[in-house]
Amino acid sequence: MFKQKPLAAAVSMAMFSLTALPVMAQTADAQAQMQTVEVTGIRASMAKSLSVKKNATANVEVITAEDVGKMPDKNLADSLQRLAGVAVRTDYDEAEKVSMRGTNPDMSLILFNGHTVSGGDWYVGDQGSSSRSTSLSLMPSSVLNQALVYKTSQANIVDGGLAGTINVTTRKPLSQKERLSGVVSLGASYAQLPDKSAPDLNASVNWKNEAGTFGIIAQGFAEKRYVRRDSVSRFAYGASSGWDVINTSTMLGITDASLAGTGYTAADLNGVRMPGSMSSEFVESVRDRKGGMISMQFKPNADFDVTMTGFHSSMKANNNGRLTSGAMYSMLLGKGETLGGITATSPNTSSNGQRVYAQIRNPVIVTERTMYGHDLKVLKAADIVFPDGTTPQYVGNSEGFYRDGAQATSSFLDLDAKYRVNQDLTLKGLFSTTRGVGKTDLDQGTTFARFGTGVSYAMGGLHEAPYVKYHGAGLNQPGINPDGSGYMIVGRTASGIRTTDKEMSGQLDAEYKLDNAWVQSLEMGVRHADHKRKSGRWGPAFRSPLSVTYDATGKIIQSTVTPTEGWQPYPGDFGNGLDGGWWDNTGFTYTPEALKAYIAATTKETSPEWERRVSSEIDMRERQSSGYLMANLENGPWSGNVGVRYVRTVVDAQIATPIPNPRTCLRAEPGQPATVCAAYPGAITTAGDASAYYDGVPFNPLAGTMYYKTPTHKVFKNFLPSVNLRYEINPDMIARFGASRTIGRQNYNVLGSGFGTPGCDASGCKVTGPNPDLRPLTSDNVDLSWSWFFAKRSAVTASVFHSKIDGYVKTGTVGTSTIELTDPRDQVVKTFFINTSSQQGAKITGIELAYEQPFGDSPFGFTSNVSRAKTKVDDGRPMVGASEWAGNLGLYFENDKASARLVANYRGEYVNSTTAPSPTANSQGMSTINGVLMPTAPTMAAPVTTLAFNASYNITPQLVLSFDATNLTNVKRAYYRYSEEEQQKLDVSGRQFYLNLKYKF
């Protein structure tokens, strides 16, 4: 399996693969004469990875193509999570976003062949978040040649990786042993929860001419899989979403009389935390990934080498699902607004002409200790019911959606050239262009209000679905029953979104060798990148409004017909993996075809300009210019580098800003020329911004909010010094020290999102908005590591590190900036304070341990690592996306005919959020509970351990049969708020199995 060559040759080969990366700018004269090391299998790949780690100056982790081929990994994120200090965000049992050393994915920089790569997101929420994190769901593991994870920085690495940098290299044609070779893999995937299978195809061919001066690699892949996620959660509409406290001064149905026999009085329930809803949801999706890569290399002699690589991947990911939710807060407040509204103008409940309030019966109250050290009471179980004899009232909703045309694409083209001018001077150039798109053609859905007389619930453990039962609500299907129970359509939506990210970059590097006792060579280089980010929504116009009205007694009346055709019940096995006691796991959903037909029949064509929703648009340009100087050091057992990088970042944004007085400008009717607004010449008068445009209704040019674009221009300058020292204690024991300053740029949405949701109260007027003044994050880092390579394919490593971050974003902050807008209460123009983001400090201190070793001369062995990253943010809240603990344990077997690998991955709890939290989110705000001002509860993801398996059998030396299984234990992913007593969400995605037949030639 591993043809032994001299150790020096193996080390030299590993060093060549490291130094040849465009992200590094180092060469050696002897590289052109390296002999080939033939590597196959698990053990050979481990030896190769350890050789790279041992000889690298920086503290690095390594994954090779051989590793990936022997792991149950389907994309690069799956593979990277096996490394110490690396964690991933997982959606539908597929890893997507990568974070390092206890940070959010936005703080890690992912490079391909030394340059950034733009990637699209398939999920509509991520498409609109404008994150800097790269989704690796588009990158199949088969494109990988090697991935180097830089935990310590150095001057010649592209700036932007605050926590670390991952450089993924693709294969080069002339590095292959045979003139003509290739691999074809055919197989299928099977998803247990949706009970569907799909085909897999991956093929590549490599050719080079007889002289070995020109070669080409072509690869294509077509991989499809079905996914489904079953969930229970607290999500709902309006005030019923999430957790809040009981207030008996407004929840008038909670009385001593209603609590008779329970041992509680109404006063005992005041301030008790309770869930707003008992919700169930399922989502189905397909992941249809297709693409390919081509690489051409020309190397006429040892002094000149040029490679061009092109890559494209697209993934279609249409998804649909349904949510059934309660409205317990609305019920207790006596409000009957069918989307959960509880304002003073919201309709009240009405039964026989009288307003009614839900009561709390049979309460079960426990005391929790929050993550911030406060003691709070929680209503773990209760009957939330209206008084006996009440006619059916609003008790919840059912929402269905179909996201048609959900797709993500990622492409890049790079040209990498190296020229050795003479024995001392080597020049390198890297030029690249990349483009990623995430879009959803139409996110369409319907919302139904449910009418009944109450709901009962009982919450158990964090990993158990809560008991829930609706009372007097009829069957779980659309339509109103004669007694007024059932479902009535009350809302519909249709909109699309497209986010485009692209960059062009070029860099020139030079290395000059010196005859010096300490300084072996000097490296210098310059780089410029022009990055553009655009995101926007659009939506068709509806032909007519939904006729939802109320009579004089407050009873709801609807003239629009509730569609009762084209629906189907929840899957028969919905929630089987969620455990818990008996709970209502029924629901209904419209088929995608029926929902599309309904939305198509109720909408009409206007014009692309009218469909624009300017308020959601992000339009940014970011230019990054940098230069560096670095000295490579070596003297006896010492080696390393010291350098500095200068970075200049220019950010230009066009921010959607509402016109203060809506009567200042007149909106143009669809199909008509744009109107001119003298007061605001830049007013976008042709965009509808979701204004109503109904058939048979006179057009109102003053309706809705109109926007114009406000330009911002910011320049930021940073110096990034770094030093890396390597000391060879003995030939098998290495100590390293690294110190650096790194930079990370703020997410696009906090710099350039539009303004929205203006509101005024007794304390003043506020509006959400961006903060273009936010400077980039910087981090001062130190790292100390020790490695002992005590035997073949065996190593023990330990690292300690500390990072001090300046500029960490704090969301939901009311700043001093203001804007003039109209008070929606009285239509008077007033000064609004902007609720936006500010900056603060944060610290990360951690330790990483890794140990791997074969069991003697047997075919068995193991790998293991564990890391702890303790984070501390100035405001005392947990860092978004940061897991304190992470770890991996793997067992492997390999002989000449077969191999097997079982790997377990653990990730500790972390603040769950989109990778780019809204700049106006209150996750870092304050809330008053029981008169105590305390931090608002974030949504925490509970710890999770996953188990995956890979096995392969060599039928012949050229024909290999492999089997992979992921999520073997069908883990339940749990989420909570202040403590585990406040379950927020629980979901399962099922197991995935893959069977492939691979032919090598």
PDB file of N, CA and C in Angstrom, residues 585-661:
ATOM      1  N   ASN A 585     -48.645  15.233  16.045  1.00  0.00           N
ATOM      2  CA  ASN A 585     -47.685  15.328  14.950  1.00  0.00           C
ATOM      3  C   ASN A 585     -48.378  15.381  13.596  1.00  0.00           C
ATOM      4  N   THR A 586     -49.640  15.808  13.611  1.00  0.00           N
ATOM      5  CA  THR A 586     -50.375  15.920  12.347  1.00  0.00           C
ATOM      6  C   THR A 586     -50.255  17.334  11.800  1.00  0.00           C
ATOM      7  N   GLY A 587     -50.625  17.473  10.586  1.00  0.00           N
ATOM      8  CA  GLY A 587     -50.608  18.769   9.917  1.00  0.00           C
ATOM      9  C   GLY A 587     -50.955  18.563   8.463  1.00  0.00           C
ATOM     10  N   PHE A 588     -51.016  19.639   7.709  1.00  0.00           N
ATOM     11  CA  PHE A 588     -51.293  19.501   6.283  1.00  0.00           C
ATOM     12  C   PHE A 588     -50.349  20.416   5.510  1.00  0.00           C
ATOM     13  N   THR A 589     -50.176  20.083   4.264  1.00  0.00           N
ATOM     14  CA  THR A 589     -49.337  20.884   3.389  1.00  0.00           C
ATOM     15  C   THR A 589     -49.898  20.795   1.975  1.00  0.00           C
ATOM     16  N   TYR A 590     -49.738  21.858   1.242  1.00  0.00           N
ATOM     17  CA  TYR A 590     -50.107  21.832  -0.167  1.00  0.00           C
ATOM     18  C   TYR A 590     -48.949  21.277  -0.970  1.00  0.00           C
ATOM     19  N   THR A 591     -49.235  20.538  -1.996  1.00  0.00           N
ATOM     20  CA  THR A 591     -48.172  20.064  -2.861  1.00  0.00           C
ATOM     21  C   THR A 591     -47.523  21.263  -3.520  1.00  0.00           C
ATOM     22  N   PRO A 592     -46.251  21.165  -3.879  1.00  0.00           N
ATOM     23  CA  PRO A 592     -45.607  22.294  -4.569  1.00  0.00           C
ATOM     24  C   PRO A 592     -46.368  22.734  -5.811  1.00  0.00           C
ATOM     25  N   GLU A 593     -46.909  21.776  -6.544  1.00  0.00           N
ATOM     26  CA  GLU A 593     -47.634  22.123  -7.762  1.00  0.00           C
ATOM     27  C   GLU A 593     -48.898  22.915  -7.437  1.00  0.00           C
ATOM     28  N   ALA A 594     -49.617  22.505  -6.393  1.00  0.00           N
ATOM     29  CA  ALA A 594     -50.846  23.205  -6.019  1.00  0.00           C
ATOM     30  C   ALA A 594     -50.552  24.607  -5.503  1.00  0.00           C
ATOM     31  N   LEU A 595     -49.486  24.741  -4.718  1.00  0.00           N
ATOM     32  CA  LEU A 595     -49.134  26.052  -4.192  1.00  0.00           C
ATOM     33  C   LEU A 595     -48.689  26.983  -5.311  1.00  0.00           C
ATOM     34  N   LYS A 596     -47.888  26.462  -6.248  1.00  0.00           N
ATOM     35  CA  LYS A 596     -47.458  27.282  -7.389  1.00  0.00           C
ATOM     36  C   LYS A 596     -48.666  27.743  -8.201  1.00  0.00           C
ATOM     37  N   ALA A 597     -49.602  26.850  -8.422  1.00  0.00           N
ATOM     38  CA  ALA A 597     -50.775  27.210  -9.219  1.00  0.00           C
ATOM     39  C   ALA A 597     -51.606  28.273  -8.506  1.00  0.00           C
ATOM     40  N   TYR A 598     -51.736  28.176  -7.190  1.00  0.00           N
ATOM     41  CA  TYR A 598     -52.530  29.153  -6.443  1.00  0.00           C
ATOM     42  C   TYR A 598     -51.874  30.530  -6.500  1.00  0.00           C
ATOM     43  N   ILE A 599     -50.559  30.592  -6.279  1.00  0.00           N
ATOM     44  CA  ILE A 599     -49.859  31.881  -6.309  1.00  0.00           C
ATOM     45  C   ILE A 599     -49.875  32.453  -7.716  1.00  0.00           C
ATOM     46  N   ALA A 600     -49.696  31.624  -8.726  1.00  0.00           N
ATOM     47  CA  ALA A 600     -49.710  32.116 -10.101  1.00  0.00           C
ATOM     48  C   ALA A 600     -51.069  32.703 -10.462  1.00  0.00           C
ATOM     49  N   ALA A 601     -52.142  32.091  -9.946  1.00  0.00           N
ATOM     50  CA  ALA A 601     -53.481  32.577 -10.274  1.00  0.00           C
ATOM     51  C   ALA A 601     -53.816  33.881  -9.559  1.00  0.00           C
ATOM     52  N   THR A 602     -53.152  34.162  -8.460  1.00  0.00           N
ATOM     53  CA  THR A 602     -53.484  35.356  -7.679  1.00  0.00           C
ATOM     54  C   THR A 602     -52.496  36.506  -7.875  1.00  0.00           C
ATOM     55  N   THR A 603     -51.454  36.303  -8.687  1.00  0.00           N
ATOM     56  CA  THR A 603     -50.497  37.366  -8.975  1.00  0.00           C
ATOM     57  C   THR A 603     -50.562  37.730 -10.445  1.00  0.00           C
ATOM     58  N   LYS A 604     -49.924  38.847 -10.786  1.00  0.00           N
ATOM     59  CA  LYS A 604     -49.930  39.304 -12.172  1.00  0.00           C
ATOM     60  C   LYS A 604     -48.586  39.921 -12.520  1.00  0.00           C
ATOM     61  N   GLU A 605     -48.330  40.004 -13.809  1.00  0.00           N
ATOM     62  CA  GLU A 605     -47.093  40.624 -14.281  1.00  0.00           C
ATOM     63  C   GLU A 605     -47.237  42.141 -14.259  1.00  0.00           C
ATOM     64  N   THR A 606     -46.187  42.815 -13.844  1.00  0.00           N
ATOM     65  CA  THR A 606     -46.147  44.282 -13.917  1.00  0.00           C
ATOM     66  C   THR A 606     -44.909  44.674 -14.718  1.00  0.00           C
ATOM     67  N   SER A 607     -43.803  44.899 -14.038  1.00  0.00           N
ATOM     68  CA  SER A 607     -42.531  45.173 -14.694  1.00  0.00           C
ATOM     69  C   SER A 607     -41.425  44.847 -13.707  1.00  0.00           C
ATOM     70  N   PRO A 608     -40.236  44.510 -14.209  1.00  0.00           N
ATOM     71  CA  PRO A 608     -39.131  44.218 -13.286  1.00  0.00           C
ATOM     72  C   PRO A 608     -38.830  45.383 -12.351  1.00  0.00           C
ATOM     73  N   GLU A 609     -38.973  46.615 -12.845  1.00  0.00           N
ATOM     74  CA  GLU A 609     -38.695  47.769 -11.988  1.00  0.00           C
ATOM     75  C   GLU A 609     -39.715  47.865 -10.848  1.00  0.00           C
ATOM     76  N   TRP A 610     -40.982  47.622 -11.148  1.00  0.00           N
ATOM     77  CA  TRP A 610     -42.013  47.712 -10.124  1.00  0.00           C
ATOM     78  C   TRP A 610     -41.825  46.623  -9.060  1.00  0.00           C
ATOM     79  N   GLU A 611     -41.349  45.462  -9.459  1.00  0.00           N
ATOM     80  CA  GLU A 611     -41.195  44.350  -8.521  1.00  0.00           C
ATOM     81  C   GLU A 611     -40.020  44.533  -7.564  1.00  0.00           C
ATOM     82  N   ARG A 612     -39.157  45.503  -7.819  1.00  0.00           N
ATOM     83  CA  ARG A 612     -38.014  45.742  -6.939  1.00  0.00           C
ATOM     84  C   ARG A 612     -38.454  46.068  -5.512  1.00  0.00           C
ATOM     85  N   ARG A 613     -37.704  45.529  -4.548  1.00  0.00           N
ATOM     86  CA  ARG A 613     -37.873  45.916  -3.149  1.00  0.00           C
ATOM     87  C   ARG A 613     -36.559  46.551  -2.707  1.00  0.00           C
ATOM     88  N   VAL A 614     -36.494  47.838  -2.969  1.00  0.00           N
ATOM     89  CA  VAL A 614     -35.247  48.582  -2.782  1.00  0.00           C
ATOM     90  C   VAL A 614     -34.777  48.508  -1.338  1.00  0.00           C
ATOM     91  N   SER A 615     -35.721  48.447  -0.401  1.00  0.00           N
ATOM     92  CA  SER A 615     -35.360  48.462   1.013  1.00  0.00           C
ATOM     93  C   SER A 615     -34.433  47.323   1.404  1.00  0.00           C
ATOM     94  N   SER A 616     -34.465  46.212   0.650  1.00  0.00           N
ATOM     95  CA  SER A 616     -33.663  45.039   1.005  1.00  0.00           C
ATOM     96  C   SER A 616     -32.339  44.983   0.251  1.00  0.00           C
ATOM     97  N   GLU A 617     -32.077  45.916  -0.632  1.00  0.00           N
ATOM     98  CA  GLU A 617     -30.919  45.818  -1.514  1.00  0.00           C
ATOM     99  C   GLU A 617     -29.615  46.143  -0.794  1.00  0.00           C
ATOM    100  N   ILE A 618     -28.577  45.395  -1.150  1.00  0.00           N
ATOM    101  CA  ILE A 618     -27.209  45.672  -0.729  1.00  0.00           C
ATOM    102  C   ILE A 618     -26.375  45.824  -1.986  1.00  0.00           C
ATOM    103  N   ASP A 619     -25.662  46.937  -2.089  1.00  0.00           N
ATOM    104  CA  ASP A 619     -24.851  47.235  -3.274  1.00  0.00           C
ATOM    105  C   ASP A 619     -23.520  47.782  -2.786  1.00  0.00           C
ATOM    106  N   MET A 620     -22.500  46.928  -2.805  1.00  0.00           N
ATOM    107  CA  MET A 620     -21.219  47.304  -2.221  1.00  0.00           C
ATOM    108  C   MET A 620     -20.063  46.952  -3.131  1.00  0.00           C
ATOM    109  N   ARG A 621     -19.017  47.785  -3.018  1.00  0.00           N
ATOM    110  CA  ARG A 621     -17.752  47.515  -3.703  1.00  0.00           C
ATOM    111  C   ARG A 621     -16.631  47.673  -2.681  1.00  0.00           C
ATOM    112  N   GLU A 622     -15.766  46.689  -2.643  1.00  0.00           N
ATOM    113  CA  GLU A 622     -14.660  46.712  -1.684  1.00  0.00           C
ATOM    114  C   GLU A 622     -13.356  46.431  -2.432  1.00  0.00           C
ATOM    115  N   ARG A 623     -12.414  47.365  -2.308  1.00  0.00           N
ATOM    116  CA  ARG A 623     -11.107  47.201  -2.956  1.00  0.00           C
ATOM    117  C   ARG A 623     -10.039  46.996  -1.884  1.00  0.00           C
ATOM    118  N   GLN A 624      -9.321  45.898  -2.031  1.00  0.00           N
ATOM    119  CA  GLN A 624      -8.298  45.531  -1.068  1.00  0.00           C
ATOM    120  C   GLN A 624      -6.934  45.593  -1.745  1.00  0.00           C
ATOM    121  N   SER A 625      -6.042  46.401  -1.202  1.00  0.00           N
ATOM    122  CA  SER A 625      -4.672  46.522  -1.717  1.00  0.00           C
ATOM    123  C   SER A 625      -3.708  46.195  -0.590  1.00  0.00           C
ATOM    124  N   SER A 626      -2.683  45.437  -0.899  1.00  0.00           N
ATOM    125  CA  SER A 626      -1.748  45.037   0.152  1.00  0.00           C
ATOM    126  C   SER A 626      -0.357  44.819  -0.422  1.00  0.00           C
ATOM    127  N   GLY A 627       0.619  44.911   0.451  1.00  0.00           N
ATOM    128  CA  GLY A 627       2.002  44.602   0.122  1.00  0.00           C
ATOM    129  C   GLY A 627       2.681  44.035   1.347  1.00  0.00           C
ATOM    130  N   TYR A 628       3.700  43.209   1.144  1.00  0.00           N
ATOM    131  CA  TYR A 628       4.356  42.585   2.286  1.00  0.00           C
ATOM    132  C   TYR A 628       5.846  42.425   2.034  1.00  0.00           C
ATOM    133  N   LEU A 629       6.570  42.265   3.143  1.00  0.00           N
ATOM    134  CA  LEU A 629       7.988  41.936   3.134  1.00  0.00           C
ATOM    135  C   LEU A 629       8.211  40.924   4.239  1.00  0.00           C
ATOM    136  N   MET A 630       8.870  39.818   3.895  1.00  0.00           N
ATOM    137  CA  MET A 630       9.068  38.746   4.866  1.00  0.00           C
ATOM    138  C   MET A 630      10.439  38.127   4.698  1.00  0.00           C
ATOM    139  N   ALA A 631      11.112  37.890   5.812  1.00  0.00           N
ATOM    140  CA  ALA A 631      12.413  37.233   5.806  1.00  0.00           C
ATOM    141  C   ALA A 631      12.251  35.807   6.310  1.00  0.00           C
ATOM    142  N   ASN A 632      12.806  34.849   5.549  1.00  0.00           N
ATOM    143  CA  ASN A 632      12.814  33.453   5.962  1.00  0.00           C
ATOM    144  C   ASN A 632      14.123  33.158   6.686  1.00  0.00           C
ATOM    145  N   LEU A 633      14.010  32.585   7.885  1.00  0.00           N
ATOM    146  CA  LEU A 633      15.148  32.424   8.777  1.00  0.00           C
ATOM    147  C   LEU A 633      15.527  30.958   8.929  1.00  0.00           C
ATOM    148  N   GLU A 634      16.823  30.700   9.109  1.00  0.00           N
ATOM    149  CA  GLU A 634      17.276  29.350   9.412  1.00  0.00           C
ATOM    150  C   GLU A 634      18.699  29.402   9.923  1.00  0.00           C
ATOM    151  N   ASN A 635      18.944  28.723  11.064  1.00  0.00           N
ATOM    152  CA  ASN A 635      20.287  28.613  11.627  1.00  0.00           C
ATOM    153  C   ASN A 635      20.288  27.438  12.591  1.00  0.00           C
ATOM    154  N   GLY A 636      20.928  26.365  12.204  1.00  0.00           N
ATOM    155  CA  GLY A 636      20.973  25.189  13.046  1.00  0.00           C
ATOM    156  C   GLY A 636      19.582  24.639  13.280  1.00  0.00           C
ATOM    157  N   PRO A 637      19.221  24.417  14.539  1.00  0.00           N
ATOM    158  CA  PRO A 637      17.890  23.874  14.828  1.00  0.00           C
ATOM    159  C   PRO A 637      16.773  24.911  14.699  1.00  0.00           C
ATOM    160  N   TRP A 638      17.147  26.182  14.481  1.00  0.00           N
ATOM    161  CA  TRP A 638      16.155  27.253  14.398  1.00  0.00           C
ATOM    162  C   TRP A 638      15.752  27.521  12.956  1.00  0.00           C
ATOM    163  N   SER A 639      14.498  27.820  12.755  1.00  0.00           N
ATOM    164  CA  SER A 639      14.014  28.291  11.451  1.00  0.00           C
ATOM    165  C   SER A 639      12.748  29.098  11.708  1.00  0.00           C
ATOM    166  N   GLY A 640      12.299  29.824  10.694  1.00  0.00           N
ATOM    167  CA  GLY A 640      11.088  30.610  10.869  1.00  0.00           C
ATOM    168  C   GLY A 640      10.980  31.726   9.867  1.00  0.00           C
ATOM    169  N   ASN A 641      10.162  32.702  10.174  1.00  0.00           N
ATOM    170  CA  ASN A 641      10.018  33.869   9.310  1.00  0.00           C
ATOM    171  C   ASN A 641       9.542  35.042  10.152  1.00  0.00           C
ATOM    172  N   VAL A 642       9.814  36.228   9.671  1.00  0.00           N
ATOM    173  CA  VAL A 642       9.359  37.454  10.303  1.00  0.00           C
ATOM    174  C   VAL A 642       9.021  38.439   9.193  1.00  0.00           C
ATOM    175  N   GLY A 643       7.924  39.133   9.332  1.00  0.00           N
ATOM    176  CA  GLY A 643       7.522  40.034   8.252  1.00  0.00           C
ATOM    177  C   GLY A 643       6.404  40.955   8.668  1.00  0.00           C
ATOM    178  N   VAL A 644       5.974  41.774   7.716  1.00  0.00           N
ATOM    179  CA  VAL A 644       4.869  42.695   7.954  1.00  0.00           C
ATOM    180  C   VAL A 644       4.084  42.834   6.654  1.00  0.00           C
ATOM    181  N   ARG A 645       2.786  42.957   6.803  1.00  0.00           N
ATOM    182  CA  ARG A 645       1.890  43.148   5.660  1.00  0.00           C
ATOM    183  C   ARG A 645       1.097  44.427   5.880  1.00  0.00           C
ATOM    184  N   TYR A 646       1.017  45.245   4.840  1.00  0.00           N
ATOM    185  CA  TYR A 646       0.240  46.480   4.883  1.00  0.00           C
ATOM    186  C   TYR A 646      -1.016  46.284   4.050  1.00  0.00           C
ATOM    187  N   VAL A 647      -2.159  46.661   4.618  1.00  0.00           N
ATOM    188  CA  VAL A 647      -3.452  46.429   3.958  1.00  0.00           C
ATOM    189  C   VAL A 647      -4.230  47.741   3.927  1.00  0.00           C
ATOM    190  N   ARG A 648      -4.764  48.046   2.769  1.00  0.00           N
ATOM    191  CA  ARG A 648      -5.643  49.213   2.608  1.00  0.00           C
ATOM    192  C   ARG A 648      -6.964  48.727   2.036  1.00  0.00           C
ATOM    193  N   THR A 649      -8.051  49.007   2.757  1.00  0.00           N
ATOM    194  CA  THR A 649      -9.382  48.562   2.355  1.00  0.00           C
ATOM    195  C   THR A 649     -10.256  49.770   2.085  1.00  0.00           C
ATOM    196  N   VAL A 650     -10.841  49.830   0.907  1.00  0.00           N
ATOM    197  CA  VAL A 650     -11.742  50.914   0.520  1.00  0.00           C
ATOM    198  C   VAL A 650     -13.130  50.318   0.332  1.00  0.00           C
ATOM    199  N   VAL A 651     -14.099  50.828   1.076  1.00  0.00           N
ATOM    200  CA  VAL A 651     -15.459  50.295   1.041  1.00  0.00           C
ATOM    201  C   VAL A 651     -16.403  51.384   0.547  1.00  0.00           C
ATOM    202  N   ASP A 652     -17.099  51.096  -0.534  1.00  0.00           N
ATOM    203  CA  ASP A 652     -18.134  51.987  -1.072  1.00  0.00           C
ATOM    204  C   ASP A 652     -19.458  51.245  -1.047  1.00  0.00           C
ATOM    205  N   ALA A 653     -20.475  51.901  -0.511  1.00  0.00           N
ATOM    206  CA  ALA A 653     -21.793  51.277  -0.417  1.00  0.00           C
ATOM    207  C   ALA A 653     -22.857  52.259  -0.854  1.00  0.00           C
ATOM    208  N   GLN A 654     -23.903  51.704  -1.454  1.00  0.00           N
ATOM    209  CA  GLN A 654     -25.092  52.480  -1.813  1.00  0.00           C
ATOM    210  C   GLN A 654     -26.207  52.008  -0.888  1.00  0.00           C
ATOM    211  N   ILE A 655     -26.566  52.827   0.097  1.00  0.00           N
ATOM    212  CA  ILE A 655     -27.478  52.415   1.154  1.00  0.00           C
ATOM    213  C   ILE A 655     -28.893  52.889   0.841  1.00  0.00           C
ATOM    214  N   ALA A 656     -29.837  51.943   0.831  1.00  0.00           N
ATOM    215  CA  ALA A 656     -31.239  52.282   0.586  1.00  0.00           C
ATOM    216  C   ALA A 656     -31.778  53.091   1.767  1.00  0.00           C
ATOM    217  N   THR A 657     -32.195  54.329   1.487  1.00  0.00           N
ATOM    218  CA  THR A 657     -32.632  55.258   2.529  1.00  0.00           C
ATOM    219  C   THR A 657     -34.050  55.718   2.232  1.00  0.00           C
ATOM    220  N   PRO A 658     -34.967  55.603   3.188  1.00  0.00           N
ATOM    221  CA  PRO A 658     -36.349  56.029   2.931  1.00  0.00           C
ATOM    222  C   PRO A 658     -36.461  57.552   2.849  1.00  0.00           C
ATOM    223  N   ILE A 659     -37.310  58.033   1.947  1.00  0.00           N
ATOM    224  CA  ILE A 659     -37.586  59.468   1.848  1.00  0.00           C
ATOM    225  C   ILE A 659     -38.417  59.866   3.070  1.00  0.00           C
ATOM    226  N   PRO A 660     -38.008  60.921   3.780  1.00  0.00           N
ATOM    227  CA  PRO A 660     -38.678  61.260   5.054  1.00  0.00           C
ATOM    228  C   PRO A 660     -40.170  61.482   4.924  1.00  0.00           C
ATOM    229  N   ASN A 661     -40.580  62.284   3.988  1.00  0.00           N
ATOM    230  CA  ASN A 661     -41.997  62.606   3.838  1.00  0.00           C
ATOM    231  C   ASN A 661     -42.541  61.869   2.625  1.00  0.00           C
TER     232      ASN A 661
END
